[in-house]
PDB file of C-alpha atoms in Angstrom:
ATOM      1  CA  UNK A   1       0.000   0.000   0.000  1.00  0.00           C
ATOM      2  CA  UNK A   2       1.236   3.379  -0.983  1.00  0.00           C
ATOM      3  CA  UNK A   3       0.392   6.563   1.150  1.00  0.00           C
ATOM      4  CA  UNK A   4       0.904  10.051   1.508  1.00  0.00           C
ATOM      5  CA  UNK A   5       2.228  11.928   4.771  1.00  0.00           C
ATOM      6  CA  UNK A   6      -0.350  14.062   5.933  1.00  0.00           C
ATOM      7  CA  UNK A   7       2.246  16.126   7.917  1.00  0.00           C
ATOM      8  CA  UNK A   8       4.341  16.397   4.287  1.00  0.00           C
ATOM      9  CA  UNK A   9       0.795  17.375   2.915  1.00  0.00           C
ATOM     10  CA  UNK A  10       0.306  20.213   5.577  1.00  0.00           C
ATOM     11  CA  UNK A  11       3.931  21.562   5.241  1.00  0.00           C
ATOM     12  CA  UNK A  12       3.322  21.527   1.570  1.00  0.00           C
ATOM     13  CA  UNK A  13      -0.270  22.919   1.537  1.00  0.00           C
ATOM     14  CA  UNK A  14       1.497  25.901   4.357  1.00  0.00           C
ATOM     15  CA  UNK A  15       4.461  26.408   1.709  1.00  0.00           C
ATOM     16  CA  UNK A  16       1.819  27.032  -1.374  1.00  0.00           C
ATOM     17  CA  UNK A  17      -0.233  29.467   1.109  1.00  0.00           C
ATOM     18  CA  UNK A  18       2.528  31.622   2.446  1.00  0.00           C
ATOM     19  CA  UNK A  19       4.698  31.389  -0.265  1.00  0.00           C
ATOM     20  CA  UNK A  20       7.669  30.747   2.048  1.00  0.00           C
ATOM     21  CA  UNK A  21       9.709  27.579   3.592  1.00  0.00           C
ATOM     22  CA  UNK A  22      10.265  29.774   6.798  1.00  0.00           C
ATOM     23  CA  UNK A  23       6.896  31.107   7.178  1.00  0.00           C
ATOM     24  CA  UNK A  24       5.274  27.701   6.583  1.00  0.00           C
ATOM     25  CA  UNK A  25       8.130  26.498   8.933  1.00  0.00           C
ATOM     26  CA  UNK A  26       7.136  28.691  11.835  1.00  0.00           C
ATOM     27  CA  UNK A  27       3.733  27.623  11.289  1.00  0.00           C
ATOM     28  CA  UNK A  28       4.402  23.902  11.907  1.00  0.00           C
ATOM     29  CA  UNK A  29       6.710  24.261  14.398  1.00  0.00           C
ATOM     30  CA  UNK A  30       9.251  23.116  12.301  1.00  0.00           C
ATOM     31  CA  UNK A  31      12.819  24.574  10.602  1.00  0.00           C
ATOM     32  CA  UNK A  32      12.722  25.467   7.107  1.00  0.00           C
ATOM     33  CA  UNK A  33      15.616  22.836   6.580  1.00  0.00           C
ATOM     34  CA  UNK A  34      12.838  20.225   7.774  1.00  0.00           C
ATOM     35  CA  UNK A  35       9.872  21.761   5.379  1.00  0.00           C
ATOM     36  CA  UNK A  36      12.510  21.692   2.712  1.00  0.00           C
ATOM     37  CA  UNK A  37      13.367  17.703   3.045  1.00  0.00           C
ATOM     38  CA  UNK A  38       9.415  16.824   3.467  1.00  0.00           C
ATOM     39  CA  UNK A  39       8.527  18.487   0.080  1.00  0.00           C
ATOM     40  CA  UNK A  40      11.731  16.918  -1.803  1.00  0.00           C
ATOM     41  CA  UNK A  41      10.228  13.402  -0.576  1.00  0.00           C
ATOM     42  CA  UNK A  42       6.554  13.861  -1.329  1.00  0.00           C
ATOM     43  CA  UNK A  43       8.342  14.933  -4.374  1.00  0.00           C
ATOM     44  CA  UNK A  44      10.356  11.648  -4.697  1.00  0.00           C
ATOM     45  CA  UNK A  45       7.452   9.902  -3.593  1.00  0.00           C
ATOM     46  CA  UNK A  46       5.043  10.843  -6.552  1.00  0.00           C
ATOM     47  CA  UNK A  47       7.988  11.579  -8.883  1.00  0.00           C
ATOM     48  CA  UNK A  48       6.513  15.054 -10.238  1.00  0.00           C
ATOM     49  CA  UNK A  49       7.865  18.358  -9.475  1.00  0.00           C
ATOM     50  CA  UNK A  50       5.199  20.330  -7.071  1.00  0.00           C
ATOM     51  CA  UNK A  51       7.028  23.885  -6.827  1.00  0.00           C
ATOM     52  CA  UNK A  52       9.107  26.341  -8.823  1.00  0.00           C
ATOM     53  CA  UNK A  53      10.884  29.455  -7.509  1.00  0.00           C
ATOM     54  CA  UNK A  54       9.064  32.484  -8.145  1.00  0.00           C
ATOM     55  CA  UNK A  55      10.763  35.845  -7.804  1.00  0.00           C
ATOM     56  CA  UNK A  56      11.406  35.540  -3.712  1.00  0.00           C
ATOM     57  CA  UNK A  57       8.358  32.674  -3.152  1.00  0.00           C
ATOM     58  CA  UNK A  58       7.460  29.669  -5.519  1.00  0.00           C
ATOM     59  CA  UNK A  59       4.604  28.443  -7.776  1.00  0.00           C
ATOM     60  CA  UNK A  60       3.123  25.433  -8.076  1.00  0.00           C
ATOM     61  CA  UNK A  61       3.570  23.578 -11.252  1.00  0.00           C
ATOM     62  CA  UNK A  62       0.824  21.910 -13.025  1.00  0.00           C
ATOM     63  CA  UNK A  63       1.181  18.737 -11.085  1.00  0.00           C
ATOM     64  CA  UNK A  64       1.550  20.587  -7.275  1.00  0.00           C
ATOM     65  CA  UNK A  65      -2.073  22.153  -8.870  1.00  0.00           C
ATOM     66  CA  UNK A  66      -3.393  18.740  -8.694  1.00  0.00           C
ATOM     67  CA  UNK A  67      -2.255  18.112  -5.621  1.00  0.00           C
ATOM     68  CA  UNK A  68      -2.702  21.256  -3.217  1.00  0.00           C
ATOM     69  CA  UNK A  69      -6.190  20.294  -4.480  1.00  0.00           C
ATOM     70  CA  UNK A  70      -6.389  16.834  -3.307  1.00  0.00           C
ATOM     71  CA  UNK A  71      -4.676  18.026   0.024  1.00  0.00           C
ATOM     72  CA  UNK A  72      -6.792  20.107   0.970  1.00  0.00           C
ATOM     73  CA  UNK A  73      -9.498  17.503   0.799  1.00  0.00           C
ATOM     74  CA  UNK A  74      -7.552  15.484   2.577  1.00  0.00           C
ATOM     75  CA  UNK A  75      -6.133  17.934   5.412  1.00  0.00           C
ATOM     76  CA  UNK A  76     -10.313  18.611   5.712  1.00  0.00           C
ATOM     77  CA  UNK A  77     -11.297  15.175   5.890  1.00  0.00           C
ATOM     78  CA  UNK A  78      -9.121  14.170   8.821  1.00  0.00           C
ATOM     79  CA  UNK A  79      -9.578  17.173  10.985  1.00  0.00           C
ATOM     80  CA  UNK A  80     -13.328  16.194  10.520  1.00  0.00           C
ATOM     81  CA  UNK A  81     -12.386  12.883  11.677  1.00  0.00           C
ATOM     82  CA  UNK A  82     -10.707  14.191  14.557  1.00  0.00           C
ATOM     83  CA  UNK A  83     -13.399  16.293  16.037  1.00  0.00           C
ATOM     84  CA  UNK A  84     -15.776  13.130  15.730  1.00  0.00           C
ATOM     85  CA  UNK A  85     -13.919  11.367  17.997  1.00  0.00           C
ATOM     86  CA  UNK A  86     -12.909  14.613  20.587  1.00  0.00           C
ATOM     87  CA  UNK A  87     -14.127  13.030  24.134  1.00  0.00           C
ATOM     88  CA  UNK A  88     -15.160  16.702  24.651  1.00  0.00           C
ATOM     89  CA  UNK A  89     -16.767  18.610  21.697  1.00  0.00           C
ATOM     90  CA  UNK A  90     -15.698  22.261  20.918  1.00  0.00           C
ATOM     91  CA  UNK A  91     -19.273  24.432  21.809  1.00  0.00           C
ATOM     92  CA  UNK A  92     -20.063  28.150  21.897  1.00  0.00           C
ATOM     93  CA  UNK A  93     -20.352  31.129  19.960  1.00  0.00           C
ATOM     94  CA  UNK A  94     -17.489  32.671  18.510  1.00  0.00           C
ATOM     95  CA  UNK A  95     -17.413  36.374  17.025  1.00  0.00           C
ATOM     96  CA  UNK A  96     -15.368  37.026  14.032  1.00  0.00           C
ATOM     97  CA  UNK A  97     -14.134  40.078  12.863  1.00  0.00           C
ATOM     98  CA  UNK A  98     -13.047  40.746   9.289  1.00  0.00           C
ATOM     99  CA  UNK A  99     -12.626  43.313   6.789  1.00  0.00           C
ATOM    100  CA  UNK A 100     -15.005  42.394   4.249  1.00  0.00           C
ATOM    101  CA  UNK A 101     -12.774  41.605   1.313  1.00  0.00           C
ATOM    102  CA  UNK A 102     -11.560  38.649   2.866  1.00  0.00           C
ATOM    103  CA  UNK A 103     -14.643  37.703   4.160  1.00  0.00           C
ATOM    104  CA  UNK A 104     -16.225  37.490  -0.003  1.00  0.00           C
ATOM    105  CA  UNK A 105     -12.707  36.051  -1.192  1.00  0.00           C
ATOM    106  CA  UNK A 106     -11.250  33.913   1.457  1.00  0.00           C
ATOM    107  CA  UNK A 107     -13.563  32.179   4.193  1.00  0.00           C
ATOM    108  CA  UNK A 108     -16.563  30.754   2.791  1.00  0.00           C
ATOM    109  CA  UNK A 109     -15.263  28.178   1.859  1.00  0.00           C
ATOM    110  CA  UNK A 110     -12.441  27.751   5.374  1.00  0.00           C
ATOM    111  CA  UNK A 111     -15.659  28.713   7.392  1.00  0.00           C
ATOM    112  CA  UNK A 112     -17.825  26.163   5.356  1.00  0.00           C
ATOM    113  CA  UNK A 113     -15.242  23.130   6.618  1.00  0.00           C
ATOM    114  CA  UNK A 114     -15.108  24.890  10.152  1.00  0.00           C
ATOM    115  CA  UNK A 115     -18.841  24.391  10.479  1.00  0.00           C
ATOM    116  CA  UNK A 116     -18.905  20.493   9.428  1.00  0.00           C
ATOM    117  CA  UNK A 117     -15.612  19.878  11.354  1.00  0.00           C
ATOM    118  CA  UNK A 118     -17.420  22.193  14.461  1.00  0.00           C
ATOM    119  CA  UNK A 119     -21.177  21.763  14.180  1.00  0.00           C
ATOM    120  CA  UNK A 120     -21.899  23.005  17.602  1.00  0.00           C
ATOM    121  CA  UNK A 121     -19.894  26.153  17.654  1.00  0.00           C
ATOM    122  CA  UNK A 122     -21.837  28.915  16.163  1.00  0.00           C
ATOM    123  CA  UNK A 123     -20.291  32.055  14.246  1.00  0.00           C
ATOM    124  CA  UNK A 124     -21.057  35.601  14.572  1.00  0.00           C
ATOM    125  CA  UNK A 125     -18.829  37.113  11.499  1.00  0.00           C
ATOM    126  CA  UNK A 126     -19.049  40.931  11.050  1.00  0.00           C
ATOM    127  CA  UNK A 127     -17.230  42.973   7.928  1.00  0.00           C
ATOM    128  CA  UNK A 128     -15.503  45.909   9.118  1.00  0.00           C
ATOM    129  CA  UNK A 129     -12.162  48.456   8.291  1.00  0.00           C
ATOM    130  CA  UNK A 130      -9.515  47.441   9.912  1.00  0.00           C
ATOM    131  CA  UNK A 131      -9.005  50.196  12.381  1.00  0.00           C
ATOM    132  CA  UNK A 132     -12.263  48.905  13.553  1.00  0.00           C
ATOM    133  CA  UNK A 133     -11.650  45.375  13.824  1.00  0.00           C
ATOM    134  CA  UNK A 134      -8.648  46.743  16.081  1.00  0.00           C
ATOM    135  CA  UNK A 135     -10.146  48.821  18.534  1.00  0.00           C
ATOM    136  CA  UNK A 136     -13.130  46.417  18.351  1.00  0.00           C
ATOM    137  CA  UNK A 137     -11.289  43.485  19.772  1.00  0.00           C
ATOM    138  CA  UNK A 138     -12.672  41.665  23.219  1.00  0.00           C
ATOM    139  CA  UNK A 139     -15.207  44.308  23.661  1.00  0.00           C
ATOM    140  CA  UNK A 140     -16.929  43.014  19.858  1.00  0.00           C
ATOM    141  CA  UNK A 141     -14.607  40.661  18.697  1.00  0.00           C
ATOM    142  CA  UNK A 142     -13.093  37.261  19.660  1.00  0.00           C
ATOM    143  CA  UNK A 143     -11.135  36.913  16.993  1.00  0.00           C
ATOM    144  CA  UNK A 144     -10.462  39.287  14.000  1.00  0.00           C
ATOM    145  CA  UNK A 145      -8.838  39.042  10.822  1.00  0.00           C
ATOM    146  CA  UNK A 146      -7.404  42.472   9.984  1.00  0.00           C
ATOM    147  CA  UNK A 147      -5.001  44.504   7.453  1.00  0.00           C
ATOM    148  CA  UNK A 148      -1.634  46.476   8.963  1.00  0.00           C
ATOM    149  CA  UNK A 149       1.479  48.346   7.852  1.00  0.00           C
ATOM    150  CA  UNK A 150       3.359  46.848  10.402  1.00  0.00           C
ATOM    151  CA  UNK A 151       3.150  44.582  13.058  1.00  0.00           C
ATOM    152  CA  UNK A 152       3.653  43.745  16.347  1.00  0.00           C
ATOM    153  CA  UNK A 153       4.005  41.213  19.061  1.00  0.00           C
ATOM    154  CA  UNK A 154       0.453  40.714  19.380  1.00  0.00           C
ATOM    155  CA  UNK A 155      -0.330  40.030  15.798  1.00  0.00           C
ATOM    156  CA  UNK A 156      -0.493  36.651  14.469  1.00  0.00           C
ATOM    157  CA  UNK A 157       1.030  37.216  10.793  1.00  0.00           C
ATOM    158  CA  UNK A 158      -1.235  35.005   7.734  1.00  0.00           C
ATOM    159  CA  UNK A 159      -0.024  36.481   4.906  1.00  0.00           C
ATOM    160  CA  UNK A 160       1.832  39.231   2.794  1.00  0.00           C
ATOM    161  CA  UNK A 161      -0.477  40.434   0.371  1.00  0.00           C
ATOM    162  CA  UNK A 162       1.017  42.171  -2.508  1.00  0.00           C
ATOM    163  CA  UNK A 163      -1.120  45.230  -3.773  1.00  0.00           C
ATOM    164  CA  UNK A 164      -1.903  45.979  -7.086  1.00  0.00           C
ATOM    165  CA  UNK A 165      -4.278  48.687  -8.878  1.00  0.00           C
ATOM    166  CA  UNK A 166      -7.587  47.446 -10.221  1.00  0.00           C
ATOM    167  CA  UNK A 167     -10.452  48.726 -12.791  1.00  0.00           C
ATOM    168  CA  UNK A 168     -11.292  49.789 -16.030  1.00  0.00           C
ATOM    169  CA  UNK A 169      -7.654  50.622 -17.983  1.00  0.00           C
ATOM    170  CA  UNK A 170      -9.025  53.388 -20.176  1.00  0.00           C
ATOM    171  CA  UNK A 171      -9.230  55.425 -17.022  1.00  0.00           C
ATOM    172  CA  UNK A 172      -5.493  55.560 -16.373  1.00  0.00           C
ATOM    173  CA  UNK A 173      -5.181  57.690 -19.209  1.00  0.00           C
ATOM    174  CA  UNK A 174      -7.789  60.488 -17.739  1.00  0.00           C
ATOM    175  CA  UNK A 175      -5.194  63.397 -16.394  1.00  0.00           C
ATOM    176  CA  UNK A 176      -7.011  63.123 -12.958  1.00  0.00           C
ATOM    177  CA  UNK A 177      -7.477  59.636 -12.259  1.00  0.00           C
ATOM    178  CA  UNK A 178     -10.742  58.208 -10.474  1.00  0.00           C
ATOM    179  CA  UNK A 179     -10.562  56.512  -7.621  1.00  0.00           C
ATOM    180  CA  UNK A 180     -12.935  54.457  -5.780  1.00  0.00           C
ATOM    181  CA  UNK A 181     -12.231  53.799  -2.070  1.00  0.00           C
ATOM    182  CA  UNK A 182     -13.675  53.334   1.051  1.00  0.00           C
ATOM    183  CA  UNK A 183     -13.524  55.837   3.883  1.00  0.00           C
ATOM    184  CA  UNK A 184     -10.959  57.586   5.508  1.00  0.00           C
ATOM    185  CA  UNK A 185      -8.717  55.029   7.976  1.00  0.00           C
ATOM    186  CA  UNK A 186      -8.744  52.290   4.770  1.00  0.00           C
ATOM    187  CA  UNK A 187      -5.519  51.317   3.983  1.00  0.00           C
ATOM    188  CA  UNK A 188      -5.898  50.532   0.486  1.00  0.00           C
ATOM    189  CA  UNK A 189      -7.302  54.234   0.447  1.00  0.00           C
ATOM    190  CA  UNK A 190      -4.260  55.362   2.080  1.00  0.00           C
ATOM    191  CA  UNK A 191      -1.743  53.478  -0.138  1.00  0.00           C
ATOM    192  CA  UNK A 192      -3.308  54.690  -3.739  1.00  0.00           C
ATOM    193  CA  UNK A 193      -3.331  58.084  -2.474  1.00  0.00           C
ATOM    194  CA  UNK A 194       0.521  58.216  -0.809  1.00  0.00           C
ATOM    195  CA  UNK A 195       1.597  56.425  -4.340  1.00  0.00           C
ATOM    196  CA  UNK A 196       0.107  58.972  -6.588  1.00  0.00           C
ATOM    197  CA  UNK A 197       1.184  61.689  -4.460  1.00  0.00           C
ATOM    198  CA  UNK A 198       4.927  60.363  -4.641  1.00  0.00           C
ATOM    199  CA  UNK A 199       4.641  60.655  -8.236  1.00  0.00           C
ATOM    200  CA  UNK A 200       2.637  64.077  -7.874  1.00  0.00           C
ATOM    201  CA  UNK A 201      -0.469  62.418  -9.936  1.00  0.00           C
ATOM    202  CA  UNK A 202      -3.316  64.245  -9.837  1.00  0.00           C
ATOM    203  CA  UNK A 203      -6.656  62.332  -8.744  1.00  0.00           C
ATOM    204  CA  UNK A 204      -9.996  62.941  -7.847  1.00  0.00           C
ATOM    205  CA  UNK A 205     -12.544  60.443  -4.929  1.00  0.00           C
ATOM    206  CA  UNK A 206     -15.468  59.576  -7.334  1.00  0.00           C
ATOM    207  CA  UNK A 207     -17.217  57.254  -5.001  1.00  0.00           C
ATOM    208  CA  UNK A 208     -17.007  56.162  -1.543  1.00  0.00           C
ATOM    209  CA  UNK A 209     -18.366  52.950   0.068  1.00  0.00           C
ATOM    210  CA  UNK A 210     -17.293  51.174   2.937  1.00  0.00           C
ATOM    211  CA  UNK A 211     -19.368  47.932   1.761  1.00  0.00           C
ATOM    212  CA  UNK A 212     -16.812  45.577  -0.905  1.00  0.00           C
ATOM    213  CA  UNK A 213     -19.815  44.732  -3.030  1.00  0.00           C
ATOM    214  CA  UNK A 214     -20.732  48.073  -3.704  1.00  0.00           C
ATOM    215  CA  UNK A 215     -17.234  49.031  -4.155  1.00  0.00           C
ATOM    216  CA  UNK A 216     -16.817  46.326  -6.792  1.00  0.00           C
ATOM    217  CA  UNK A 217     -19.933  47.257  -8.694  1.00  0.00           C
ATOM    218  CA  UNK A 218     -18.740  50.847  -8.941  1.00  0.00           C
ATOM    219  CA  UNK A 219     -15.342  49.302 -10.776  1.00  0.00           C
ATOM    220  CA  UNK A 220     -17.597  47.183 -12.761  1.00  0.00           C
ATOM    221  CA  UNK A 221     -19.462  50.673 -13.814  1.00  0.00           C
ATOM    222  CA  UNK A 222     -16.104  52.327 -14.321  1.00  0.00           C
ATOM    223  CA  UNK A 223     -16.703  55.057 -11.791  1.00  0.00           C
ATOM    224  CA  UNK A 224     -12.933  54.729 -10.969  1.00  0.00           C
ATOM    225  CA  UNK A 225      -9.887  52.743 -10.380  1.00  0.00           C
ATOM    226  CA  UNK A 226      -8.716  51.577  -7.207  1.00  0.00           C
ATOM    227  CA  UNK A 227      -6.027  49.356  -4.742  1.00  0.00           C
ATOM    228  CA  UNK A 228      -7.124  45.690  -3.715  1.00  0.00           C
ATOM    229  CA  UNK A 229      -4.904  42.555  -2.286  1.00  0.00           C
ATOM    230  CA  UNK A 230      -4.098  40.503  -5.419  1.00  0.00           C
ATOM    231  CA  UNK A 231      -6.038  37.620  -4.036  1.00  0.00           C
ATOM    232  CA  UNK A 232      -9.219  39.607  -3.340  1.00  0.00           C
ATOM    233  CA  UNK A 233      -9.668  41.108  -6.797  1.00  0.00           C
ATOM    234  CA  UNK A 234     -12.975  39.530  -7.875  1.00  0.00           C
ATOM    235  CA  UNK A 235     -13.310  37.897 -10.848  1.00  0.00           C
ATOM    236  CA  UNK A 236     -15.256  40.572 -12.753  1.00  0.00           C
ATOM    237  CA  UNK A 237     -12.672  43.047 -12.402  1.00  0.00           C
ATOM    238  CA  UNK A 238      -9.558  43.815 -14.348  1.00  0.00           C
ATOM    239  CA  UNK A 239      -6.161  43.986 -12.533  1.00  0.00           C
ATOM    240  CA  UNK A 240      -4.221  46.813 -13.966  1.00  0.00           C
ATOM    241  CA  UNK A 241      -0.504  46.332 -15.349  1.00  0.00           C
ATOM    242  CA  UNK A 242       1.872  48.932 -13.873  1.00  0.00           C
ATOM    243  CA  UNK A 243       2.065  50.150 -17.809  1.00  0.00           C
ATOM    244  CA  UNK A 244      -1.243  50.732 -18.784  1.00  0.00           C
ATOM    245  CA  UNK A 245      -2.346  52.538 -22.155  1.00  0.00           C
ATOM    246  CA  UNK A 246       1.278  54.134 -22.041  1.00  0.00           C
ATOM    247  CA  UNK A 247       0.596  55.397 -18.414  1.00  0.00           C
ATOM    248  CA  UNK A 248       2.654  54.341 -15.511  1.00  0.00           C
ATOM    249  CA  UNK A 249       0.962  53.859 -12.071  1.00  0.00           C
ATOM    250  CA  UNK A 250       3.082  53.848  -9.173  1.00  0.00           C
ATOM    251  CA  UNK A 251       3.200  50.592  -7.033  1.00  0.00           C
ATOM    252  CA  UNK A 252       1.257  50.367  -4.092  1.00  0.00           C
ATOM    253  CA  UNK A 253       3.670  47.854  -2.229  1.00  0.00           C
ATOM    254  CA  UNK A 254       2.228  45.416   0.361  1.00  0.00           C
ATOM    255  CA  UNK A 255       0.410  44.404   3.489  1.00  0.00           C
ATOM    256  CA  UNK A 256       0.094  42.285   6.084  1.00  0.00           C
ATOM    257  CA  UNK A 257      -2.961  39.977   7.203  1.00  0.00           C
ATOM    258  CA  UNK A 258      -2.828  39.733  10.530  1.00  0.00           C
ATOM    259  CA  UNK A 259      -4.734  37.468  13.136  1.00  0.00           C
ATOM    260  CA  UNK A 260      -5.546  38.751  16.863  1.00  0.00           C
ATOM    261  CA  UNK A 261      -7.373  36.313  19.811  1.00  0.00           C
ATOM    262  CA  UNK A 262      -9.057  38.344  22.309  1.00  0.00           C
ATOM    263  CA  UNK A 263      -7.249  37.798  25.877  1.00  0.00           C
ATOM    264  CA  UNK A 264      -9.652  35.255  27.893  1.00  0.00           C
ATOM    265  CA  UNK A 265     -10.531  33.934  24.920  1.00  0.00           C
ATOM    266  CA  UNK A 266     -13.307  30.825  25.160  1.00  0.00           C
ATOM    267  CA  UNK A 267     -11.816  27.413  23.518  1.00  0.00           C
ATOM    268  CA  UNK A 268     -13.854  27.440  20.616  1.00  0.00           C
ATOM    269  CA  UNK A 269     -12.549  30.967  19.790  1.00  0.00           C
ATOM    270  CA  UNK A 270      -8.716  29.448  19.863  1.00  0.00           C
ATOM    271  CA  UNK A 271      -9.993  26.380  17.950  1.00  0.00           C
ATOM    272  CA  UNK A 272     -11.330  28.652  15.316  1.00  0.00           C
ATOM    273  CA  UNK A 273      -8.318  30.736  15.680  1.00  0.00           C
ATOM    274  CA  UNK A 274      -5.945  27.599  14.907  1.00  0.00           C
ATOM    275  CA  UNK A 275      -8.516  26.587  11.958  1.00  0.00           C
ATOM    276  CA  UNK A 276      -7.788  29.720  10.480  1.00  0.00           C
ATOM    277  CA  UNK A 277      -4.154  29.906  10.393  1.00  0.00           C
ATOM    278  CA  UNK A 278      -3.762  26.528   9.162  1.00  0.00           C
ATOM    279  CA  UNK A 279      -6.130  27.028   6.225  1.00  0.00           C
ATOM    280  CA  UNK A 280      -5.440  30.345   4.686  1.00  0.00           C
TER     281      UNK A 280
END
């Protein structure tokens, strides 16, 4: 009988998601010598190659496609298979914080598995900006998923989320460019405006929202351009090469997804916590 490590499966599943052997390493508790030899013998093992280096992370090749698929299935399946068996099921109500980007790109689908894995823990999830989430914390929150600049010894860091201009290309060549943001204390607001001001282009706020659905359908409208995480760009809209229509746009750099857990926390709060950082 031939099987697969599900720890090798985890490391490599941590690798694709954070784009890093140290990252994924301090996630499992593990050096990034130790990630390193686990992926070159699931690699062995299935005789494919599963990564290529990608600038300073990697990409998966066709055949690490297949299977980041497969373990995630698989990763899902036996933490399901776990909590069956816990002599003490997880119980309560947990209240989630995140900005609302993530919440219509990133967790349905990790909350969806959460709730079969957890079926008697019930989520509260509310959208918010970050700065909100922040101050929000114990008071409203249990947990939040939030944007930052920098961080600090109470964040939890996810993910670096490189930035990148979004929306109709035509616009770019307007001498005032639209933007569409959300309110003042956003940081994608605050990054599209500090890049066009380094490059002294002139712009103009056509429309304001703090919801993500109604800022998408003003981009889908072509009210404006504006800055989004790569992975939360929907799939109606256009990302926006740096070069576009013989304009250049500045770059808007990168963030960091952070996690915070309320202090006092319940146990179905740091379950959900530990869910979450192992999934996205």
């Amino acid at each position: 009988m031939k099987h697969l490590s599900l720890e090798a499966l985890r490391s490599f599943s941590a690798v694709v998601e954070l784009g890093s052997m140290t990252l994924a390493g301090e996630r499992m508790g593990r050096s990034q010598p130790a990630i390193s030899l686990q992926l070159k013998k699931l690699e062995e093992q299935l005789g494919v190659e599963l990564l290529v280096r990608q600038g300073n992370g990697f990409a998966l090749t066709p055949d690490g496609d297949v299977l980041f698929d497969y373990a995630q299935r698989m990763l899902a399946l036996n933490d399901q298979a776990w909590a069956q068996f816990e002599p003490q099921q997880v119980s309560g109500k947990v209240r989630l914080g995140i900005t609302s980007e993530f919440a219509s790109s990133l967790l349905p689908k990790v909350l969806g598995q959460f709730a079969q894995v957890y079926p008697q823990v019930t989520l509260q999830v509310t959208s918010g900006l970050s700065k909100d989430l922040l101050s929000g914390l114990g008071q409203q929150f249990d947990i939040i998923l939030a944007l930052r600049e920098q961080t600090n010894k109470s964040d939890v860091l996810i993910q670096r989320e490189e930035l990148v201009w979004v929306g109709s290309p035509a616009l770019v060549e307007q001498p005032s460019l639209p933007l569409v943001v959300a309110p003042d204390g956003c940081i994608y607001r605050r990054r599209a405006e500090q890049s066009l001001q380094r490059i002294r282009q002139p712009y103009r706020i056509t429309y304001t929202n703090t919801d993500f659905s109604g800022l998408t359908a003003a981009l889908n409208s072509g009210l404006g351009i504006t800055v989004l995480a790569k992975s939360t760009v929907p799939e109606s809209v256009s990302v926006i090469d740096a070069l576009a229509n013989g304009q250049s746009l500045p770059t808007p750099g990168s963030v960091n997804v952070i996690m915070r857990l309320a202090g006092g926390a319940s146990s179905a709060a740091s379950q959900l916590a530990d869910y979450l950082k192992a999934r996205i």
